[in-house]
Coordinates of C-alpha atoms in Angstrom, one line a residue:
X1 CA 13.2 6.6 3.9
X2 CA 13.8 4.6 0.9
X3 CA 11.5 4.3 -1.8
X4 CA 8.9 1.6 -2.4
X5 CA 9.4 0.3 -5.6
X6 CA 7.2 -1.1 -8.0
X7 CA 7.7 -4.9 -7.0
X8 CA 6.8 -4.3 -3.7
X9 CA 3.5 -2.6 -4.6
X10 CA 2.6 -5.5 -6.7
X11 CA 2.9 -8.1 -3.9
X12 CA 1.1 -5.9 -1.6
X13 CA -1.4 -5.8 -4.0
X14 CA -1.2 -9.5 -4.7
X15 CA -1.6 -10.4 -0.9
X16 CA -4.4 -8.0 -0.6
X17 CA -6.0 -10.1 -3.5
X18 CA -5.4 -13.4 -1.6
X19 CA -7.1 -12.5 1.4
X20 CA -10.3 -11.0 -0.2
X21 CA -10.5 -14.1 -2.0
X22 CA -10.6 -15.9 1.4
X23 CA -13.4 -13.3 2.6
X24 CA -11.3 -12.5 5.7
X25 CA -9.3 -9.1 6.1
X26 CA -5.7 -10.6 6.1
X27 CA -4.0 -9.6 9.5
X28 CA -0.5 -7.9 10.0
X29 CA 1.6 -8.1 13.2
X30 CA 4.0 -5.6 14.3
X31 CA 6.4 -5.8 17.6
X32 CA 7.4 -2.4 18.5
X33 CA 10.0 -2.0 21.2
X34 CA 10.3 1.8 22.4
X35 CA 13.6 2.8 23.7
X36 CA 15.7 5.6 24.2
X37 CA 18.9 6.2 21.9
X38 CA 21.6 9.0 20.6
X39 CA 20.1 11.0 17.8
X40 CA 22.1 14.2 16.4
X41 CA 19.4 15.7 13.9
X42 CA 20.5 19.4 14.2
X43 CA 24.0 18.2 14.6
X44 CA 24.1 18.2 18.5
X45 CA 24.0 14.6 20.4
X46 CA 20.2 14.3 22.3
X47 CA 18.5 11.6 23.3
X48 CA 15.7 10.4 21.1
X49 CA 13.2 8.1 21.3
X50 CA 13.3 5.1 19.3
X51 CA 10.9 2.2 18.2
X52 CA 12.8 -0.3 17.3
X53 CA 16.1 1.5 17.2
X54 CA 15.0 3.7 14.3
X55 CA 14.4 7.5 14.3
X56 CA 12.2 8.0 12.7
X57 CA 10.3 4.9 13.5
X58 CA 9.1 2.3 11.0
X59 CA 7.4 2.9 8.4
X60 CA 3.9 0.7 8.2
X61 CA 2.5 0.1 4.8
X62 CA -0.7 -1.7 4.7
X63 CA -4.1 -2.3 2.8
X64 CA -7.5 -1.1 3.1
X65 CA -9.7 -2.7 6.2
X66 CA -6.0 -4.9 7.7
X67 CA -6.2 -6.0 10.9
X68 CA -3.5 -4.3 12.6
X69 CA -2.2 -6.2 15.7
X70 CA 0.5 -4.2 17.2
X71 CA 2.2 -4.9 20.2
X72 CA 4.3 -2.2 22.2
X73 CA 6.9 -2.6 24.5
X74 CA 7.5 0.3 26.7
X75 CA 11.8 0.4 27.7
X76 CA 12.1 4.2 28.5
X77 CA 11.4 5.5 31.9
X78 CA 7.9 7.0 31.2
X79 CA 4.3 5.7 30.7
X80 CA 3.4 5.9 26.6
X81 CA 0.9 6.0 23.9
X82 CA 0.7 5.4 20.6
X83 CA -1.9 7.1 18.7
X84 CA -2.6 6.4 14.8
X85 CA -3.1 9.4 13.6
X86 CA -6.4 9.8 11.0
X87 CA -6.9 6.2 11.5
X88 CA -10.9 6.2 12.2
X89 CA -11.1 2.9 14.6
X90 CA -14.5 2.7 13.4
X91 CA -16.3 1.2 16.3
X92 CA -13.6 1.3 18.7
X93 CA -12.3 4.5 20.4
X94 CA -10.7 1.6 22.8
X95 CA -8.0 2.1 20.5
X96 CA -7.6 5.3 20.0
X97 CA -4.1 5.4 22.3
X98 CA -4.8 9.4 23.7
X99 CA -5.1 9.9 27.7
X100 CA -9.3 10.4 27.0
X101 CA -9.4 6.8 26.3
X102 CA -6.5 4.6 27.4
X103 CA -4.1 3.9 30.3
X104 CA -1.1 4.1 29.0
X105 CA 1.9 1.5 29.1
X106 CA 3.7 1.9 32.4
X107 CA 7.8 1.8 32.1
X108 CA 8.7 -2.1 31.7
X109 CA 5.5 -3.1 30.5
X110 CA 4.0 -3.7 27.1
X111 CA 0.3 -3.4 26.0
X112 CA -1.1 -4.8 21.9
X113 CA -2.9 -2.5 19.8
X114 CA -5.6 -4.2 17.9
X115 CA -7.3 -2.4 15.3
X116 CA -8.8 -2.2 11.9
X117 CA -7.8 0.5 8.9
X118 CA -11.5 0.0 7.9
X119 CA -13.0 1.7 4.7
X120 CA -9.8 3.6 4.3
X121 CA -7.0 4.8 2.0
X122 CA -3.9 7.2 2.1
X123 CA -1.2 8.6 3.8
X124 CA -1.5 8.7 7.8
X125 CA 1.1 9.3 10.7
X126 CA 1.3 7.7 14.3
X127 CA 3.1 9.4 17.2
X128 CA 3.9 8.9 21.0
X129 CA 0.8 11.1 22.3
X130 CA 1.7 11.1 26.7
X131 CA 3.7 14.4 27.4
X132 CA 5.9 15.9 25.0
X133 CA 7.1 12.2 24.0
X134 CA 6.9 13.2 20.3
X135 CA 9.8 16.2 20.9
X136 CA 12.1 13.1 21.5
X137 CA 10.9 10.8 18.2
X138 CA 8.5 8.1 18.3
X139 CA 6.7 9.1 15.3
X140 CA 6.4 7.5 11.7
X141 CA 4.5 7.3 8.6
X142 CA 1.5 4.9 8.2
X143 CA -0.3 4.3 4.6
X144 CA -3.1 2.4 3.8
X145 CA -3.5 1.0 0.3
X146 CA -6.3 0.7 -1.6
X147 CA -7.3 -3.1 -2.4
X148 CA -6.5 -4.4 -5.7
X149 CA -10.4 -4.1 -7.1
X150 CA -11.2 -0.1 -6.4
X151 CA -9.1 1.9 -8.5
X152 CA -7.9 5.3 -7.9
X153 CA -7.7 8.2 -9.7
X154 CA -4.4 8.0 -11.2
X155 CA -2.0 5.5 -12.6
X156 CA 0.4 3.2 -10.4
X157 CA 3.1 5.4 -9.5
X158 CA 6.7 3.6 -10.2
X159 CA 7.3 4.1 -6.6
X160 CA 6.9 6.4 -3.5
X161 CA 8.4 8.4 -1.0
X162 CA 7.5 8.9 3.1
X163 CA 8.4 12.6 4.1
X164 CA 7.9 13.2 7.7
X165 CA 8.4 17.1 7.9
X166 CA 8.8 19.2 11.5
X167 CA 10.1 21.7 13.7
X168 CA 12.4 20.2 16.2
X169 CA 14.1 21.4 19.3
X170 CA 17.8 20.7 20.7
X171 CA 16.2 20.3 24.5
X172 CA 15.3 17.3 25.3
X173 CA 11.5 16.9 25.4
X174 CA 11.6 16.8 29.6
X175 CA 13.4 20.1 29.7
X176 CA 9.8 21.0 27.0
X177 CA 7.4 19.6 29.3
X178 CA 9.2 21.2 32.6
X179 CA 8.8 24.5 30.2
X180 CA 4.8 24.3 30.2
X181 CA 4.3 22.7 34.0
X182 CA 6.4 25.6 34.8
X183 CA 3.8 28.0 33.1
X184 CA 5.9 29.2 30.0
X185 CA 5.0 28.7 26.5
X186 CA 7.3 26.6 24.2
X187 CA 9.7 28.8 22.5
X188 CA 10.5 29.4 19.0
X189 CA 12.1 25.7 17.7
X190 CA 15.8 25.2 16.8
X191 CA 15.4 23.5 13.4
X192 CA 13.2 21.9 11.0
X193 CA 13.8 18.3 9.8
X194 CA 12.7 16.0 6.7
X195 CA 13.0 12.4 7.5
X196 CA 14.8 13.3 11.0
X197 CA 17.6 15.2 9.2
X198 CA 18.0 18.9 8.6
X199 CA 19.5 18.7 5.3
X200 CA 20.3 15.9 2.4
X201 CA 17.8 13.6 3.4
X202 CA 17.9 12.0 -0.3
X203 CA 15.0 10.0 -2.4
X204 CA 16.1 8.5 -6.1
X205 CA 14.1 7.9 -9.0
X206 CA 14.7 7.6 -12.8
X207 CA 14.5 9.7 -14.8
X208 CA 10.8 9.7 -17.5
X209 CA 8.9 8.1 -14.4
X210 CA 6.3 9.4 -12.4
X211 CA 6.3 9.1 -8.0
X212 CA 4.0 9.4 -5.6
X213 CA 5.3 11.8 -2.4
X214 CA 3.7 11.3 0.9
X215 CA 4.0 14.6 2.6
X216 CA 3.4 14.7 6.7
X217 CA 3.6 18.0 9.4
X218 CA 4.7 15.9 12.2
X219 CA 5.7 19.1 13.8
X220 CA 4.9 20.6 17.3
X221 CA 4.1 24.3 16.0
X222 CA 5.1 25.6 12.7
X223 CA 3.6 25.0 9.4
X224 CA 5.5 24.3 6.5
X225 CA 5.5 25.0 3.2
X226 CA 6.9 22.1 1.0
X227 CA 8.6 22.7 -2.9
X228 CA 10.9 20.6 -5.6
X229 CA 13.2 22.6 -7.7
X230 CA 12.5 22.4 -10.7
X231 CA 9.3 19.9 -10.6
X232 CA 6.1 20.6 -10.3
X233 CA 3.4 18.7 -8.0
X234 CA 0.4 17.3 -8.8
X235 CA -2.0 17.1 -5.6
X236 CA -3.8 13.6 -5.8
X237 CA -4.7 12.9 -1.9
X238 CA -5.6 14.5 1.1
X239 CA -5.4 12.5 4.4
X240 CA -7.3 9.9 2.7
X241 CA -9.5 11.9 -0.1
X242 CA -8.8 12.0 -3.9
X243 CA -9.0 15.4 -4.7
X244 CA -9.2 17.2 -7.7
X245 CA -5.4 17.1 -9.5
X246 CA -4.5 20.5 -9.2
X247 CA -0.7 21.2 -10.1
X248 CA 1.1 23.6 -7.4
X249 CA 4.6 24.7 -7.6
X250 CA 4.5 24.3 -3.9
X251 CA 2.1 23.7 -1.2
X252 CA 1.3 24.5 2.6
X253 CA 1.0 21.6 5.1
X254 CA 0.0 22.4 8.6
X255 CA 0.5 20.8 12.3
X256 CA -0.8 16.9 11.6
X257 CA -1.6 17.2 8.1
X258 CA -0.4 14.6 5.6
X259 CA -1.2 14.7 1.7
X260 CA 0.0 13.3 -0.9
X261 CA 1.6 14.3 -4.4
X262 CA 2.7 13.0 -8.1
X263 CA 6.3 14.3 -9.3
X264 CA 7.2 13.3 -12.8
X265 CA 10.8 13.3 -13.1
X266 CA 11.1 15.2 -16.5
X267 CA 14.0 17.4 -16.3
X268 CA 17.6 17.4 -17.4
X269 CA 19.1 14.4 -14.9
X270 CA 21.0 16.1 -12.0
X271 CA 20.1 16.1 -8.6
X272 CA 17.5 18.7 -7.5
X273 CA 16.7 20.3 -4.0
X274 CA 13.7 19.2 -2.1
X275 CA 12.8 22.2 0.2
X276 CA 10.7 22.8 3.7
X277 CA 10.5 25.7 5.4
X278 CA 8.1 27.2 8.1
X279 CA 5.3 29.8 7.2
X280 CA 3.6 32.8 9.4
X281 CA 6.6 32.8 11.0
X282 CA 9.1 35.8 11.4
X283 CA 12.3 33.7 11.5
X284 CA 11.9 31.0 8.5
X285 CA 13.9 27.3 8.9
X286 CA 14.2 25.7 6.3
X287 CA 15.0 22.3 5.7
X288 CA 16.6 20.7 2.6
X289 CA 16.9 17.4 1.2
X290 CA 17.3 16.2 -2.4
X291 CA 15.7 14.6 -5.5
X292 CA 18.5 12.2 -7.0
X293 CA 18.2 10.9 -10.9
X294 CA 19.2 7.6 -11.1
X295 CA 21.6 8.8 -13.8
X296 CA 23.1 12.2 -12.5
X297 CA 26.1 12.9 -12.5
X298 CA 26.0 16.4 -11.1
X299 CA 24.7 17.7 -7.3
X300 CA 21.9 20.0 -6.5
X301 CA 23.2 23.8 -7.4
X302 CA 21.4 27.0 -7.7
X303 CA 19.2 28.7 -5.4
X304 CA 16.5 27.6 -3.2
X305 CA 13.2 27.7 -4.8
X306 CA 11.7 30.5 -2.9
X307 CA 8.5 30.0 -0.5
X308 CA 5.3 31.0 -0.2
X309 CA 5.1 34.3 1.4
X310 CA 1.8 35.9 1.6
X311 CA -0.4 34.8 4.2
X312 CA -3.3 35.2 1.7
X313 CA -2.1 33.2 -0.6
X314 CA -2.1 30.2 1.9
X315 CA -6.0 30.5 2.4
X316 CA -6.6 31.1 -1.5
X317 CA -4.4 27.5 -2.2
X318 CA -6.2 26.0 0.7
X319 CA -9.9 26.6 -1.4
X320 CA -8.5 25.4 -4.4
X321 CA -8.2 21.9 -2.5
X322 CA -11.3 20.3 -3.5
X323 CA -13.2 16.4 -3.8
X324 CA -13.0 14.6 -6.7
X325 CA -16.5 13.4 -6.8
X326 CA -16.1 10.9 -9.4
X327 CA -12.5 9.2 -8.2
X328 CA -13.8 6.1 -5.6
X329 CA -12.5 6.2 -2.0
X330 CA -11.7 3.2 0.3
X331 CA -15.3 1.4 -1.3
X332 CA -16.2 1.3 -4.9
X333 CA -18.8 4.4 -4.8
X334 CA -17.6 7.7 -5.8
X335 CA -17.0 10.0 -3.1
X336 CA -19.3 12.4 -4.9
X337 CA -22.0 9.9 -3.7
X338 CA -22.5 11.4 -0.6
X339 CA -24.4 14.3 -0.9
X340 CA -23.3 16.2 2.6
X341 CA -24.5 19.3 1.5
X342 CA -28.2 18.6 1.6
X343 CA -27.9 17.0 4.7
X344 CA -29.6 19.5 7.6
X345 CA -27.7 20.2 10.5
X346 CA -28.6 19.1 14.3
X347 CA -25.8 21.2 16.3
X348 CA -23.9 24.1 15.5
X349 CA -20.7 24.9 17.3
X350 CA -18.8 27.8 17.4
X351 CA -15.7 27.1 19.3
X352 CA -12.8 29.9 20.4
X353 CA -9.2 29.0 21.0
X354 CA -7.4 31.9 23.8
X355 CA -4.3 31.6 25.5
X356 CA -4.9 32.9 29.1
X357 CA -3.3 32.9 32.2
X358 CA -4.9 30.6 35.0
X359 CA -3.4 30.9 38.5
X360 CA -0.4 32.9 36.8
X361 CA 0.6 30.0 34.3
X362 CA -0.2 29.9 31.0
X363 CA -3.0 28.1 29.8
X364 CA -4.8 27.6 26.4
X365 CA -8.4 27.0 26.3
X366 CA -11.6 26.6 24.4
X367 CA -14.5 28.6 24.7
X368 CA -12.8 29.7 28.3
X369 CA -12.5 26.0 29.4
X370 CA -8.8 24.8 29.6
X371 CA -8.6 20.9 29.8
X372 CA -7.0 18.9 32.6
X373 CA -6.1 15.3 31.7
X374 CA -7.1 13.2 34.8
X375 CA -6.0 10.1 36.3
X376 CA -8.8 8.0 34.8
X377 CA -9.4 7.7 31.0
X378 CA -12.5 9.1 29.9
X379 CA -13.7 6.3 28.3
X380 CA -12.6 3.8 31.5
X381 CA -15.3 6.5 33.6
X382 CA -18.2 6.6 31.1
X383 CA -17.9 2.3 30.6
X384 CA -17.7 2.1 34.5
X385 CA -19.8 4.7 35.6
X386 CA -17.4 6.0 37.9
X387 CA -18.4 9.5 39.0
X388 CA -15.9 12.6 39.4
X389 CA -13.9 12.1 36.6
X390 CA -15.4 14.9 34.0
X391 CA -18.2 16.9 33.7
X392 CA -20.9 16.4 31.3
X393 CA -22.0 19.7 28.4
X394 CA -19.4 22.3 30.5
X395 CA -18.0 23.6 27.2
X396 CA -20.4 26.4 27.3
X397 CA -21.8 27.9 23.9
X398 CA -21.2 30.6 22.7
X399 CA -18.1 31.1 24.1
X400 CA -18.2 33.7 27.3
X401 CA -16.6 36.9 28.3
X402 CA -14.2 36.7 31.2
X403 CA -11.7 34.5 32.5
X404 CA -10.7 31.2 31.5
X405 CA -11.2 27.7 34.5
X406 CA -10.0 24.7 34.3
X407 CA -12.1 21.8 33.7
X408 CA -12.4 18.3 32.4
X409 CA -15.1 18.7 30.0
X410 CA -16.6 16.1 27.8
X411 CA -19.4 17.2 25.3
X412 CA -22.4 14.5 24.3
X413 CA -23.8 14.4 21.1
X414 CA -26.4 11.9 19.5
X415 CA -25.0 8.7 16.9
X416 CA -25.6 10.1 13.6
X417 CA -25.9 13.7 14.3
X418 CA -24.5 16.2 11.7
X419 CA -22.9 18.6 13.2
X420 CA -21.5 22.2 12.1
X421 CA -18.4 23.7 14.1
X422 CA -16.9 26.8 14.1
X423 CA -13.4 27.3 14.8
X424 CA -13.0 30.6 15.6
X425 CA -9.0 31.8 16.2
X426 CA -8.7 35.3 17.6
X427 CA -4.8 35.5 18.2
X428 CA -2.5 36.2 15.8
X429 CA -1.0 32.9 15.0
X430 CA -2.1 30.0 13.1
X431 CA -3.9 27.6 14.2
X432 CA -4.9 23.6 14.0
X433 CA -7.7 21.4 14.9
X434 CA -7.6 17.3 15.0
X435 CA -10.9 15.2 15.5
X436 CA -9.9 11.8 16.3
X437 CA -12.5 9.1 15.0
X438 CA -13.8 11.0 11.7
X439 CA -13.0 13.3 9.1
X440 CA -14.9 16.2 8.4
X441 CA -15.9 18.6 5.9
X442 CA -13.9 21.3 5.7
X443 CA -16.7 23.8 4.0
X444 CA -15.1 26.9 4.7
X445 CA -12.2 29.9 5.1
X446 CA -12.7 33.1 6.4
X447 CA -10.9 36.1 8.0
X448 CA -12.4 38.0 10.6
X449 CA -15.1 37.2 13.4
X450 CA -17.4 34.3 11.9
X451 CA -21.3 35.2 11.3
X452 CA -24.4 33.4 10.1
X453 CA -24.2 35.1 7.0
X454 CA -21.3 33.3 6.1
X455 CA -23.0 29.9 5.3
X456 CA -24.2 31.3 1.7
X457 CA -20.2 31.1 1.1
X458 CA -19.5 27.5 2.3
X459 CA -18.8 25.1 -0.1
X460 CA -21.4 22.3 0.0
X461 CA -20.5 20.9 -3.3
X462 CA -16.6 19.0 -3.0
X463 CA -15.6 20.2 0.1
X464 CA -12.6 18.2 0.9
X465 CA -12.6 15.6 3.4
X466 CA -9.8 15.7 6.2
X467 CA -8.7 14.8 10.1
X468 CA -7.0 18.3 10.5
X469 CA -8.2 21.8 9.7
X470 CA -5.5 24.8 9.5
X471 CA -7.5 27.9 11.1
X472 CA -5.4 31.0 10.0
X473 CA -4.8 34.2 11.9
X474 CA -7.6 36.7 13.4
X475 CA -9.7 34.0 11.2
X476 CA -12.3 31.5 10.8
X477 CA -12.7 28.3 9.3
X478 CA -16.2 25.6 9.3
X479 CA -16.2 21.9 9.1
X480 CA -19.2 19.5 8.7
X481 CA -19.1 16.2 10.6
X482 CA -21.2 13.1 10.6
X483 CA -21.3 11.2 13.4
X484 CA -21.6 7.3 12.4
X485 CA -18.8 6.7 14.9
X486 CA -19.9 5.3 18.3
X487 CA -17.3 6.1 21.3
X488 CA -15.0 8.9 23.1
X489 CA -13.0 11.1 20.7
X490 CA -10.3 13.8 21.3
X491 CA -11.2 17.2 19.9
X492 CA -7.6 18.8 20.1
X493 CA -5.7 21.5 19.1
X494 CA -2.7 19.7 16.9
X495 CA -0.2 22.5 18.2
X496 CA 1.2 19.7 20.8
X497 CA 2.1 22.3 23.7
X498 CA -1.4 24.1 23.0
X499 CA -2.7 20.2 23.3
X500 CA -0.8 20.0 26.2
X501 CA -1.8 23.0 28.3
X502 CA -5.6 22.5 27.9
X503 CA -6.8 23.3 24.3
X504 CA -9.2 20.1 23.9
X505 CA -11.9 18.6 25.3
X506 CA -13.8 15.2 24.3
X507 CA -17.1 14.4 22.5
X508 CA -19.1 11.2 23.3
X509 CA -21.1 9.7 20.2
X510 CA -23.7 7.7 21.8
X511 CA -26.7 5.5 21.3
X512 CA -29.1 3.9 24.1
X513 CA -29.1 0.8 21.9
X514 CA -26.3 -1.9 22.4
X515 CA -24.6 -3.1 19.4
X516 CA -21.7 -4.6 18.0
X517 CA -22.6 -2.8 14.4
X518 CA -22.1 0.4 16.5
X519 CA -19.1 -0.3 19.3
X520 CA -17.2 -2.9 19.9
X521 CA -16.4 -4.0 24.2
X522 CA -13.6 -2.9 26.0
X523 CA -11.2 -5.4 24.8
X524 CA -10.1 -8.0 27.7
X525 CA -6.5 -6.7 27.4
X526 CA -7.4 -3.3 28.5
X527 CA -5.3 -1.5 30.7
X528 CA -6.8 0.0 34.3
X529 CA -5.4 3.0 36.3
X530 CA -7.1 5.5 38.4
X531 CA -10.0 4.6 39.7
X532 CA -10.3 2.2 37.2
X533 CA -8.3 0.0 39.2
X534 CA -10.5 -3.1 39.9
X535 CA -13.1 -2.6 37.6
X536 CA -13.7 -5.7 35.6

């Protein structure tokens, strides 16, 4: 991905300027048209999946509370999604693009996204989200800027970088799916990519200058850990929090996490290796691409900086991630502003990921539930009262001894509860957890079996705010959420074949009273399917 130099920065700021002056959020249209194509990441011809001939797909650079109108055009021979990964839809699940809450485009057809980065800032992804779609491609980096009169915590970088990191696989993402209908788990992946290429993916700067490295797990299993020889990294955003500006030589990223970093090119001018490989796993890919100074003359040498290698050391970096209180978000208070940790708790949820086998195929489930997508959205049911679809509460808590059902489960809670959850991992893999709609708290790490007691250790200070929490190994770790976000929202594992085999469910944020300041209708462009079909 090329860089995004100064210039352009200014005009983005510029037009943001112009269209607060006009007291309307400016809007930006976007015509997608999703295809297959010939891609060779690991060297071996596959077919991709393209949006607009590009793999990875476009990168979308836009400002705090756009008006995103984008419209997709669906030219492969499968029904798609698009879902905006982090991005809150604040009012408007209708959005969302997941199988809870839309139909999705059907082969020759075309459906517009309409949608608002509201109160935001930072460095998001959006992927295909039907099947195993995002094996093939379909994915791409998505960053909101902040408008012109709320500073951030740092000074204008002279540019930056879009690094779409992940595990990737030579079979095509069919032969994947056929792999999990046919009750096998995914196996271990071929390759790991930066950018959609295995090695000398390259990003130039000059030397003295300072940029700003947007750093995304758009993997389907493996986290990563990410390093610059030579350079060291200062952490200046999480998924859309300023955090404190730690300096790391390198840093962990996990399935659907995103953050972003400053690199200051002061070394001798040479080119230097940019480095990704997986973590917690036994075999280690790595991916390689490669820091170019303007003015080198000589190519990358030397060995690999070396990775991260004890698990412990990933939780022990993960604390060390915190709020900066004082640095303003999307809106001109300071984060800090919100005092979360005073605020009492109405639910607490301790939720278990397991892996069972249900009819002789393997499943993955929460709290003993695995999750069957049906033919009607979510969202269509609840607005049209259609009966049969899911079943109310049937998560049950605490999670049960015995063996795992299947079950379309959606799980109520009040508008403006505060909610704690658990997520409780008891296999001996890493785990990760998305909440679409929100980011949460993530107030706490822990290995072992979770306990009460363990709330005198949460951090209820400058806890960083994120849309995905890593949950490591025979471990725990506790997130806070407020729920000021009316609608359906997917509650998912971000592992996509764990995802795919049953380990979500749905919440439904609700209010008896009818508003626009709390959801928006079902827009008059809204697909129908299922039972759906004739609703109006």
């Amino acid at each position: 991905m090329p860089s995004l130099p100064p210039l352009v920065l200014g005009a983005l700021a510029l037009l943001a300027l112009a269209f607060v002056a006009t007291a309307d959020d400016p809007y930006r249209y976007f015509t997608w048209t999703v295809s297959y194509g010939p891609i060779s990441p690991l060297g071996v011809q596959q077919q991709g999946i393209l949006i607009n001939g590009q793999y990875p797909g476009p990168r979308v650079d836009c400002v705090t509370n756009d008006n995103m109108v984008v419209s997709v055009i669906n030219k492969i021979d499968e029904p798609i999604l698009i879902t905006w990964n982090g991005i809150k839809q604040r009012k408007n699940s209708w959005q969302d693009g997941v199988l809870g809450t839309n139909c999705p485009i059907p082969p020759g057809s075309n459906y517009t996204y309409k949608f608002q980065t509201k109160d935001q800032i930072g460095s998001f992804t959006y992927f295909l989200s039907t099947g195993m779609q995002r094996a093939a491609g379909g994915f791409g980096a998505l960053n909101v800027y902040q408008r012109p009169q709320i500073p951030v915590p740092y000074a204008p970088p002279d540019g930056d970088f879009s690094l779409l990191v992940g595990d990737w696989y030579k079979a095509s993402h069919k032969a994947l799916q056929q792999t999990l209908d046919s009750g096998r788990s995914l196996p271990f992946p071929d390759g790991l990519l930066i950018n959609g290429a295995q090695q000398f993916a390259s990003f130039t700067g000059d030397q003295g200058k300072t940029y700003l490295f947007r750093i995304s797990n758009v993997g389907l299993m493996t986290s990563i850990n990410f390093r610059i020889q030579g350079h060291q990294m200062k952490l200046v955003e999480v998924e859309g929090s300023h955090t404190l500006q730690n300096i790391y030589d390198s840093l962990d990223i996990h399935v659907g996490q995103s953050l972003a970093v400053l690199v200051t090119l002061d070394q001798p001018p040479k080119d230097y290796f940019i480095v990704a490989s997986t973590r917690f796993t036994r075999k280690v890919l790595t991916a390689t691409g490669i820091l170019h100074y303007s003015n080198s003359n000589s190519p990358a040498s030397g060995p690999l900086p070396p990775p991260l290698r004890n698990p412990h050391i990933s939780m022990r970096q993960a604390r060390t991630i915190r709020w900066n209180l004082t640095a303003s978000a999307a809106r001109p208070n300071p984060q800090g502003s919100y005092h979360y940790g005073t605020i009492p708790r109405t639910r607490s949820l301790v939720l278990k990921n397991s892996a069972p086998l249900i009819n002789g195929k393997q499943r993955y489930a929460v709290n003993g539930v695995s999750f069957v997508v049906p033919d009607t959205p979510l969202k269509l049911a609840d607005n049209f009262n259609i009966a049969g679809i899911f079943t109310w509460d049937s998560i049950p808590i605490p999670a049960p001894e015995g063996s795992a059902v299947l079950g379309t489960p959606v799980m109520r809670f009040n508008l403006h509860d505060f909610i704690e959850i658990v997520f409780q991992n008891t296999e001996h893999t890493m785990q990760t957890w998305h909440l679409d709609g929100y980011d949460f708290w993530v107030v706490g790490y822990g290995a072992g079996n979770w306990t009460e007691k363990f709330r005198r250790r949460y951090n209820l200070i400058d806890a960083v705010t994120r849309h995905t929490v890593q949950v490591y190994p025979n471990g725990w770790s506790a997130i806070l959420v407020s729920l000021d976000n009316q609608g359906m929202w997917n509650l998912r594992s971000a592992m996509w074949g764990r995802q795919y085999l049953g380990q979500q469910f749905y919440i439904r944020v609700w209010t008896s009273e009818k508003s626009y300041a709390n959801e928006y209708d079902i827009p008059s462009n809204a697909l129908r399917c299922g039972k759906a079909i004739g609703f109006r």
